[in-house]
């Protein structure tokens, strides 16, 4: 099965999910420096074309591919586990299971439309209770009422209420960074957040909810 995995020094082509569609289409390049049973260690990615380094945060979700014989693209999804200081700075990402490496790109951190209750608290003490527009494993977006706004790049503490199919309801806490504020007709706006700090177990709950929702949409 190991033939499926990329080898040390192979190039990885990466796209990120931060909730910003423009960002999601940018391709970054990295190189695999090391691997163990759980993880792959890659160099800090560079943006293709500009050569700019891309700072990654723990929990960032990515869709990656590497090339094998004959230029075949092998895709997998992963997320950032930690940073690792070696001779150079490395980023440790989760190693996919062999059967999760496919010839087809599956951006399975797909966001799903969902109106979930979310409580938001900004550093300046501003608090609000609102509804999400969509949620995903890499971030969420929520509605803002007229007259309220958040600065891009500002950090907010949130918790989100997630109802599962089996009837259970979970509170998922996280810290988010405002990626973008999109104006809507009628003076309302949508704030797009990417996760800045979220416990892996809590992120898994969100991903599970997304899969349940996608399953619902498919079966309609």
Coordinates of N, CA and C in Angstrom, one line a residue:
X1 N 0.8 -1.2 0.0 CA 0.0 0.0 0.0 C 0.9 1.3 0.0
X2 N 2.1 1.2 0.5 CA 2.9 2.4 0.7 C 3.2 3.0 -0.7
X3 N 3.1 2.3 -1.8 CA 3.4 2.9 -3.1 C 2.4 4.0 -3.4
X4 N 1.3 4.0 -2.7 CA 0.3 5.1 -2.9 C 0.8 6.4 -2.3
X5 N 1.6 6.4 -1.3 CA 2.0 7.6 -0.6 C 3.0 8.3 -1.4
X6 N 3.1 9.7 -1.2 CA 4.2 10.4 -1.9 C 5.5 10.0 -1.2
X7 N 6.6 10.3 -1.8 CA 7.9 9.9 -1.3 C 8.5 11.2 -0.7
X8 N 9.6 11.0 0.1 CA 10.3 12.2 0.6 C 10.8 13.0 -0.6
X9 N 10.8 14.3 -0.5 CA 11.2 15.2 -1.6 C 10.2 15.3 -2.7
X10 N 9.1 14.6 -2.7 CA 8.0 14.8 -3.7 C 7.4 16.2 -3.4
X11 N 6.9 16.8 -4.5 CA 6.3 18.1 -4.4 C 4.8 17.9 -4.1
X12 N 4.2 18.7 -3.2 CA 2.8 18.7 -2.9 C 2.2 19.9 -3.5
X13 N 1.1 19.8 -4.2 CA 0.3 21.0 -4.6 C -0.9 21.1 -3.7
X14 N -1.1 22.3 -3.2 CA -2.0 22.5 -2.1 C -3.0 23.6 -2.3
X15 N -4.3 23.3 -2.0 CA -5.3 24.4 -1.9 C -5.9 24.4 -0.5
X16 N -6.3 25.6 0.0 CA -6.7 25.7 1.4 C -8.2 26.1 1.4
X17 N -8.8 25.7 2.6 CA -10.2 26.2 2.8 C -10.1 27.1 4.0
X18 N -10.3 28.4 3.7 CA -10.4 29.4 4.8 C -11.7 30.1 4.8
X19 N -12.6 29.7 3.9 CA -13.9 30.4 3.8 C -13.9 31.5 2.8
X20 N -12.8 31.7 2.2 CA -12.7 32.8 1.2 C -12.5 32.1 -0.2
X21 N -13.5 32.3 -1.1 CA -13.5 31.5 -2.3 C -12.2 31.9 -3.2
X22 N -11.8 33.1 -3.1 CA -10.6 33.6 -3.9 C -9.4 32.8 -3.4
X23 N -9.3 32.7 -2.1 CA -8.1 32.0 -1.5 C -8.2 30.5 -1.9
X24 N -9.4 29.9 -1.9 CA -9.5 28.5 -2.2 C -9.0 28.1 -3.5
X25 N -8.9 29.0 -4.5 CA -8.5 28.7 -5.8 C -7.0 28.9 -6.0
X26 N -6.3 29.4 -5.0 CA -4.8 29.7 -5.1 C -4.1 28.3 -4.9
X27 N -3.1 28.0 -5.7 CA -2.4 26.8 -5.6 C -1.0 27.1 -5.0
X28 N -0.7 26.4 -3.9 CA 0.6 26.5 -3.2 C 1.4 25.3 -3.5
X29 N 2.7 25.4 -3.5 CA 3.6 24.3 -3.7 C 4.5 24.1 -2.4
X30 N 4.7 22.8 -2.1 CA 5.5 22.5 -0.9 C 6.3 21.2 -1.3
X31 N 7.2 20.8 -0.4 CA 7.9 19.6 -0.6 C 7.9 18.7 0.7
X32 N 7.7 17.4 0.5 CA 7.7 16.6 1.7 C 9.1 16.3 2.2
X33 N 9.3 16.6 3.5 CA 10.6 16.5 4.1 C 10.8 15.2 4.9
X34 N 9.7 14.7 5.4 CA 9.7 13.5 6.3 C 8.3 13.0 6.4
X35 N 8.3 11.7 6.9 CA 7.0 11.1 7.1 C 7.1 10.1 8.2
X36 N 6.0 10.0 9.0 CA 6.0 8.8 10.0 C 4.6 8.2 9.8
X37 N 4.2 7.3 10.8 CA 3.0 6.6 10.7 C 1.7 7.5 10.7
X38 N 1.8 8.6 11.4 CA 0.7 9.5 11.6 C 0.7 10.7 10.7
X39 N 1.9 11.2 10.3 CA 2.0 12.5 9.8 C 2.9 12.6 8.6
X40 N 2.7 13.7 7.8 CA 3.7 14.1 6.8 C 4.3 15.4 7.3
X41 N 5.5 15.6 7.1 CA 6.2 16.9 7.4 C 6.5 17.6 6.1
X42 N 6.0 18.8 5.9 CA 6.3 19.5 4.6 C 6.9 20.8 4.9
X43 N 7.6 21.4 3.9 CA 8.1 22.7 4.0 C 7.0 23.7 4.0
X44 N 7.2 24.9 4.5 CA 6.2 26.0 4.5 C 5.9 26.2 3.0
X45 N 4.6 26.1 2.6 CA 4.2 26.2 1.2 C 4.5 27.6 0.6
X46 N 4.8 27.6 -0.7 CA 5.0 28.9 -1.5 C 3.8 29.0 -2.5
X47 N 3.4 30.3 -2.7 CA 2.4 30.5 -3.7 C 3.0 30.4 -5.1
X48 N 2.4 29.6 -5.9 CA 2.9 29.4 -7.3 C 2.8 30.8 -8.0
X49 N 3.9 31.1 -8.7 CA 3.9 32.3 -9.4 C 4.6 33.5 -8.7
X50 N 4.2 33.7 -7.4 CA 4.7 34.8 -6.7 C 5.9 34.4 -5.8
X51 N 5.9 33.1 -5.4 CA 7.0 32.6 -4.5 C 6.8 33.1 -3.0
X52 N 5.6 33.7 -2.7 CA 5.4 34.1 -1.4 C 5.1 32.9 -0.4
X53 N 5.7 33.0 0.8 CA 5.4 31.9 1.8 C 4.0 32.1 2.3
X54 N 3.4 30.9 2.6 CA 2.0 30.9 3.1 C 2.0 30.5 4.5
X55 N 1.6 31.3 5.4 CA 1.6 30.9 6.8 C 0.4 30.0 7.1
X56 N 0.6 28.9 7.7 CA -0.5 28.0 8.0 C -0.8 27.9 9.4
X57 N -2.0 27.7 9.8 CA -2.4 27.7 11.2 C -2.8 26.3 11.6
X58 N -2.7 25.9 12.8 CA -3.1 24.6 13.3 C -4.6 24.4 13.0
X59 N -4.9 23.3 12.4 CA -6.3 23.1 12.0 C -6.7 23.5 10.6
X60 N -5.9 24.3 9.9 CA -6.2 24.7 8.6 C -6.4 23.4 7.7
X61 N -7.5 23.4 7.0 CA -7.8 22.2 6.1 C -7.3 22.5 4.7
X62 N -6.8 21.4 4.1 CA -6.2 21.5 2.8 C -6.5 20.3 1.9
X63 N -6.6 20.6 0.6 CA -6.7 19.6 -0.4 C -5.4 19.6 -1.1
X64 N -4.8 18.4 -1.2 CA -3.5 18.3 -1.8 C -3.4 17.3 -2.9
X65 N -2.4 17.4 -3.8 CA -2.2 16.3 -4.7 C -0.7 16.2 -5.0
X66 N -0.2 15.0 -5.3 CA 1.2 14.8 -5.7 C 1.1 14.0 -7.0
X67 N 2.2 14.1 -7.8 CA 2.2 13.4 -9.1 C 2.9 12.1 -9.1
X68 N 2.4 11.1 -9.7 CA 3.1 9.8 -9.8 C 3.4 9.5 -11.3
X69 N 3.9 8.4 -11.6 CA 4.3 8.0 -13.0 C 3.3 8.5 -14.0
X70 N 3.8 9.1 -15.1 CA 2.9 9.5 -16.2 C 2.1 10.7 -15.8
X71 N 2.5 11.4 -14.8 CA 1.8 12.7 -14.4 C 0.4 12.5 -13.8
X72 N 0.2 11.3 -13.2 CA -1.1 11.1 -12.6 C -1.2 11.9 -11.3
X73 N -2.3 12.6 -11.1 CA -2.5 13.4 -9.9 C -3.2 12.5 -8.8
X74 N -2.6 12.5 -7.6 CA -3.2 11.7 -6.5 C -3.6 12.7 -5.5
X75 N -4.9 12.8 -5.2 CA -5.5 13.8 -4.3 C -5.7 13.2 -2.9
X76 N -5.6 14.0 -1.9 CA -6.1 13.7 -0.6 C -6.4 15.0 0.2
X77 N -7.2 14.8 1.2 CA -7.5 16.0 2.1 C -6.8 15.7 3.4
X78 N -6.4 16.8 4.0 CA -5.7 16.7 5.3 C -5.9 18.0 6.1
X79 N -5.3 18.1 7.3 CA -5.3 19.3 8.0 C -4.0 19.5 8.8
X80 N -3.7 20.7 9.2 CA -2.4 21.0 9.9 C -2.5 20.6 11.3
X81 N -1.5 19.8 11.7 CA -1.4 19.3 13.1 C -0.6 20.2 14.0
X82 N 0.6 20.6 13.5 CA 1.5 21.4 14.3 C 2.6 22.0 13.4
X83 N 3.4 22.8 14.0 CA 4.6 23.3 13.4 C 5.8 22.6 14.0
X84 N 6.9 22.5 13.3 CA 8.0 21.7 13.7 C 9.3 22.4 13.3
X85 N 10.1 22.7 14.3 CA 11.4 23.3 13.9 C 12.5 22.3 13.7
X86 N 13.0 22.2 12.5 CA 14.1 21.3 12.2 C 15.2 22.2 11.8
X87 N 16.0 21.8 10.8 CA 17.0 22.7 10.2 C 16.2 23.9 9.6
X88 N 15.1 23.5 9.0 CA 14.2 24.5 8.4 C 12.8 24.3 9.1
X89 N 11.9 25.3 9.0 CA 10.6 25.2 9.6 C 9.7 24.3 8.8
X90 N 9.1 23.3 9.5 CA 8.3 22.3 8.8 C 6.8 22.4 9.3
X91 N 5.9 22.0 8.5 CA 4.5 22.0 8.9 C 4.1 20.5 8.9
X92 N 3.5 20.1 10.0 CA 3.1 18.7 10.2 C 1.7 18.6 9.8
X93 N 1.3 17.7 8.8 CA -0.1 17.5 8.4 C -0.4 16.1 8.7
X94 N -1.7 15.8 8.8 CA -2.2 14.5 9.0 C -2.0 13.6 7.8
X95 N -1.4 12.4 8.0 CA -1.2 11.5 6.9 C -2.6 10.8 6.6
X96 N -3.0 10.9 5.3 CA -4.3 10.2 5.0 C -4.2 8.7 5.1
X97 N -5.3 8.0 5.2 CA -5.3 6.6 5.1 C -5.1 6.3 3.6
X98 N -4.5 5.1 3.3 CA -4.2 4.8 1.9 C -5.5 4.9 1.0
X99 N -6.7 4.5 1.6 CA -7.9 4.5 0.7 C -8.5 5.9 0.6
X100 N -7.9 6.9 1.2 CA -8.3 8.3 1.1 C -7.6 9.0 0.0
X101 N -6.6 8.3 -0.6 CA -5.8 9.0 -1.7 C -6.5 8.5 -3.0
X102 N -7.0 9.4 -3.8 CA -7.8 9.1 -4.9 C -7.3 9.8 -6.2
X103 N -7.8 9.4 -7.3 CA -7.4 10.1 -8.6 C -8.4 11.2 -8.8
X104 N -9.4 11.4 -8.0 CA -10.4 12.4 -8.1 C -10.3 13.4 -7.0
X105 N -10.4 14.7 -7.3 CA -10.3 15.7 -6.2 C -11.6 15.7 -5.4
X106 N -11.5 15.5 -4.1 CA -12.7 15.5 -3.3 C -12.5 16.6 -2.3
X107 N -13.1 17.8 -2.5 CA -13.0 18.9 -1.5 C -14.0 18.6 -0.4
X108 N -13.7 17.6 0.4 CA -14.8 17.1 1.3 C -14.9 18.0 2.5
X109 N -14.1 19.1 2.6 CA -14.4 20.1 3.6 C -15.4 21.1 3.0
X110 N -16.2 20.6 2.1 CA -17.3 21.4 1.5 C -18.1 22.1 2.6
X111 N -18.4 23.3 2.4 CA -19.2 24.0 3.3 C -20.7 23.6 3.0
X112 N -21.5 23.6 4.0 CA -22.9 23.3 3.8 C -23.7 24.5 4.3
X113 N -24.8 24.8 3.6 CA -25.7 25.9 4.0 C -26.3 25.4 5.3
X114 N -26.3 26.2 6.3 CA -26.9 25.8 7.6 C -27.2 27.0 8.4
X115 N -28.4 27.1 9.0 CA -28.8 28.2 9.9 C -28.6 27.6 11.3
X116 N -27.5 27.7 11.9 CA -27.2 27.3 13.2 C -27.0 28.5 14.2
X117 N -27.4 28.3 15.4 CA -27.3 29.4 16.4 C -25.8 29.6 16.7
X118 N -25.3 30.8 16.7 CA -23.9 31.0 17.0 C -23.8 32.3 17.9
X119 N -23.0 32.2 19.0 CA -22.8 33.3 19.9 C -21.4 33.8 19.6
X120 N -21.3 35.1 19.5 CA -20.0 35.7 19.1 C -19.6 36.8 20.1
X121 N -18.4 36.8 20.5 CA -17.9 37.8 21.4 C -16.6 38.4 20.9
X122 N -16.5 39.7 20.6 CA -15.3 40.3 20.1 C -14.4 40.7 21.3
X123 N -13.2 41.0 21.0 CA -12.2 41.4 22.1 C -12.7 42.7 22.8
X124 N -13.4 43.6 22.0 CA -13.8 44.9 22.7 C -15.1 44.7 23.5
X125 N -15.5 43.4 23.7 CA -16.7 43.2 24.5 C -18.0 43.1 23.8
X126 N -18.0 43.5 22.5 CA -19.2 43.4 21.7 C -19.7 41.9 21.6
X127 N -21.0 41.7 22.0 CA -21.5 40.3 22.0 C -22.8 40.3 21.1
X128 N -22.9 39.2 20.4 CA -24.2 39.0 19.6 C -24.5 37.5 19.5
X129 N -25.8 37.3 19.3 CA -26.3 36.0 19.1 C -27.0 36.0 17.7
X130 N -26.5 35.2 16.8 CA -27.0 35.3 15.4 C -27.0 33.9 14.8
X131 N -27.3 33.8 13.5 CA -27.4 32.5 12.8 C -26.3 32.4 11.8
X132 N -25.8 31.2 11.6 CA -24.8 31.0 10.5 C -25.5 31.0 9.2
X133 N -24.7 31.3 8.1 CA -25.1 31.1 6.7 C -24.6 29.8 6.2
X134 N -23.3 29.5 6.5 CA -22.8 28.2 6.2 C -21.7 27.8 7.2
X135 N -21.5 26.5 7.3 CA -20.4 26.0 8.2 C -19.6 24.9 7.5
X136 N -18.4 24.8 7.9 CA -17.5 23.8 7.3 C -16.4 23.5 8.3
X137 N -15.5 22.6 7.9 CA -14.4 22.2 8.8 C -13.3 23.2 9.0
X138 N -13.3 24.2 8.1 CA -12.3 25.2 8.1 C -12.8 26.6 8.6
X139 N -14.1 26.7 8.8 CA -14.6 28.0 9.2 C -16.1 28.1 9.1
X140 N -16.7 29.2 9.4 CA -18.1 29.4 9.3 C -18.4 30.9 8.8
X141 N -19.6 31.1 8.4 CA -20.0 32.5 8.1 C -21.3 32.7 8.8
X142 N -21.5 34.0 9.3 CA -22.7 34.3 10.0 C -23.2 35.7 9.6
X143 N -24.5 35.9 9.9 CA -25.2 37.1 9.6 C -24.9 38.2 10.6
X144 N -24.8 39.4 10.1 CA -24.7 40.6 11.0 C -25.9 41.5 10.8
X145 N -26.4 42.0 11.9 CA -27.6 43.0 11.7 C -27.1 44.3 11.3
X146 N -27.9 45.2 10.7 CA -27.5 46.5 10.3 C -26.8 47.3 11.4
X147 N -25.8 48.1 11.0 CA -25.1 48.9 11.9 C -24.0 48.3 12.7
X148 N -23.9 46.9 12.6 CA -22.7 46.2 13.2 C -21.7 45.8 12.2
X149 N -20.5 45.8 12.6 CA -19.4 45.4 11.7 C -18.2 44.8 12.4
X150 N -17.4 44.1 11.8 CA -16.2 43.6 12.4 C -15.0 43.9 11.4
X151 N -13.9 44.2 11.9 CA -12.7 44.5 11.1 C -12.1 43.2 10.6
X152 N -11.7 43.2 9.3 CA -11.0 42.0 8.8 C -9.7 41.8 9.6
X153 N -9.5 40.5 9.9 CA -8.3 40.2 10.7 C -8.5 40.2 12.2
X154 N -9.7 40.7 12.6 CA -10.0 40.7 14.1 C -10.3 39.3 14.5
X155 N -10.1 39.0 15.8 CA -10.3 37.7 16.4 C -11.6 37.8 17.2
X156 N -12.4 36.7 17.2 CA -13.6 36.6 18.0 C -13.7 35.3 18.6
X157 N -14.3 35.2 19.8 CA -14.6 33.9 20.5 C -16.0 33.6 20.2
X158 N -16.3 32.3 19.9 CA -17.6 31.9 19.5 C -17.9 30.5 20.1
X159 N -19.2 30.3 20.2 CA -19.7 28.9 20.3 C -20.9 28.7 19.4
X160 N -21.0 27.5 18.9 CA -22.0 27.2 17.9 C -22.8 26.0 18.3
X161 N -24.1 26.0 18.1 CA -25.0 24.9 18.6 C -25.2 24.0 17.4
X162 N -24.8 22.7 17.6 CA -25.0 21.8 16.5 C -25.9 20.6 16.8
X163 N -27.0 20.6 16.1 CA -28.0 19.5 16.3 C -27.7 18.3 15.4
X164 N -27.5 17.1 15.9 CA -27.2 15.9 15.1 C -28.5 15.2 14.8
X165 N -28.4 14.3 13.8 CA -29.6 13.5 13.4 C -30.1 12.6 14.5
X166 N -29.2 12.2 15.4 CA -29.7 11.3 16.5 C -30.4 12.0 17.6
X167 N -30.5 13.3 17.4 CA -31.3 14.1 18.5 C -30.3 14.8 19.4
X168 N -29.1 14.4 19.5 CA -28.2 15.1 20.4 C -27.8 16.5 19.9
X169 N -27.5 17.4 20.8 CA -27.1 18.8 20.5 C -25.7 19.0 21.2
X170 N -24.8 19.6 20.4 CA -23.5 19.9 21.0 C -23.2 21.4 20.9
X171 N -22.5 21.9 21.9 CA -21.9 23.2 21.8 C -20.5 23.1 21.4
X172 N -20.1 23.7 20.3 CA -18.7 23.7 19.8 C -18.1 25.1 20.0
X173 N -17.1 25.2 20.9 CA -16.5 26.5 21.1 C -15.2 26.6 20.1
X174 N -14.9 27.9 19.7 CA -13.7 28.1 18.9 C -13.4 29.5 18.9
X175 N -12.2 29.8 18.5 CA -11.8 31.2 18.2 C -11.7 31.4 16.7
X176 N -12.2 32.4 16.1 CA -12.1 32.6 14.7 C -11.5 33.9 14.3
X177 N -11.0 34.0 13.1 CA -10.4 35.2 12.6 C -11.3 35.7 11.4
X178 N -11.7 37.0 11.4 CA -12.5 37.5 10.3 C -11.7 37.6 9.0
X179 N -12.2 36.8 8.0 CA -11.5 36.8 6.7 C -12.1 37.9 5.8
X180 N -13.4 38.1 5.9 CA -14.0 39.0 5.0 C -15.4 39.3 5.5
X181 N -15.9 40.6 5.2 CA -17.2 40.9 5.5 C -17.9 41.3 4.2
X182 N -19.0 40.6 3.9 CA -19.7 40.7 2.6 C -21.0 41.5 2.8
X183 N -21.2 42.6 2.1 CA -22.4 43.4 2.3 C -23.6 42.7 1.5
X184 N -24.7 42.7 2.1 CA -25.9 42.1 1.5 C -26.9 43.2 1.3
X185 N -27.9 43.0 0.4 CA -28.9 44.1 0.2 C -29.7 44.3 1.6
X186 N -30.2 45.5 1.8 CA -30.9 45.8 3.0 C -30.1 46.0 4.2
X187 N -28.8 46.4 4.0 CA -28.0 46.8 5.1 C -27.4 45.7 6.0
X188 N -27.8 44.5 5.6 CA -27.2 43.4 6.4 C -25.9 43.0 5.8
X189 N -25.1 42.2 6.5 CA -23.9 41.7 6.0 C -23.6 40.3 6.5
X190 N -22.6 39.6 5.9 CA -22.2 38.3 6.3 C -20.7 38.4 6.6
X191 N -20.4 37.8 7.8 CA -19.0 37.8 8.2 C -18.5 36.4 8.0
X192 N -17.3 36.3 7.3 CA -16.7 35.0 7.0 C -15.5 34.8 8.0
X193 N -15.6 33.7 8.7 CA -14.6 33.4 9.7 C -13.8 32.2 9.3
X194 N -12.5 32.2 9.6 CA -11.8 30.9 9.5 C -11.4 30.6 10.9
X195 N -11.3 29.3 11.3 CA -10.9 28.9 12.6 C -9.5 29.3 12.9
X196 N -9.3 29.9 14.0 CA -7.9 30.3 14.5 C -7.5 29.3 15.5
X197 N -8.4 29.0 16.4 CA -8.2 28.0 17.5 C -9.4 27.1 17.6
X198 N -9.3 25.8 17.4 CA -10.4 24.9 17.7 C -9.8 23.6 18.0
X199 N -10.4 22.9 19.0 CA -9.9 21.6 19.5 C -10.3 20.6 18.4
X200 N -9.3 19.7 18.1 CA -9.6 18.8 17.0 C -10.9 18.0 17.1
X201 N -11.2 17.6 18.4 CA -12.4 16.8 18.7 C -13.7 17.7 18.3
X202 N -13.6 19.0 18.6 CA -14.7 19.9 18.3 C -14.9 20.0 16.8
X203 N -13.7 20.1 16.1 CA -13.8 20.3 14.6 C -14.4 19.0 14.0
X204 N -14.1 17.8 14.6 CA -14.7 16.6 14.1 C -16.2 16.6 14.2
X205 N -16.7 17.2 15.2 CA -18.2 17.3 15.4 C -18.8 18.1 14.2
X206 N -18.1 19.2 13.9 CA -18.6 20.1 12.8 C -18.5 19.3 11.5
X207 N -17.4 18.6 11.2 CA -17.3 17.9 10.0 C -18.3 16.8 9.9
X208 N -18.6 16.1 11.0 CA -19.7 15.1 11.1 C -21.0 15.7 10.7
X209 N -21.3 16.9 11.3 CA -22.5 17.6 10.9 C -22.6 17.9 9.4
X210 N -21.5 18.4 8.9 CA -21.5 18.7 7.4 C -21.8 17.4 6.6
X211 N -21.2 16.3 7.0 CA -21.4 15.1 6.2 C -22.9 14.7 6.3
X212 N -23.5 14.8 7.5 CA -24.9 14.5 7.7 C -25.7 15.4 6.8
X213 N -25.4 16.7 6.7 CA -26.2 17.6 5.9 C -26.0 17.3 4.4
X214 N -24.8 17.0 4.0 CA -24.5 16.7 2.6 C -25.3 15.4 2.2
X215 N -25.4 14.5 3.1 CA -26.1 13.2 2.9 C -27.6 13.6 2.7
X216 N -28.1 14.5 3.5 CA -29.5 14.9 3.4 C -29.8 15.6 2.0
X217 N -28.9 16.5 1.6 CA -29.0 17.2 0.4 C -29.1 16.2 -0.8
X218 N -28.2 15.2 -0.7 CA -28.1 14.2 -1.8 C -29.4 13.4 -1.9
X219 N -30.0 13.2 -0.8 CA -31.1 12.3 -0.8 C -32.5 13.0 -1.0
X220 N -32.4 14.3 -1.2 CA -33.6 15.0 -1.5 C -34.2 14.7 -2.8

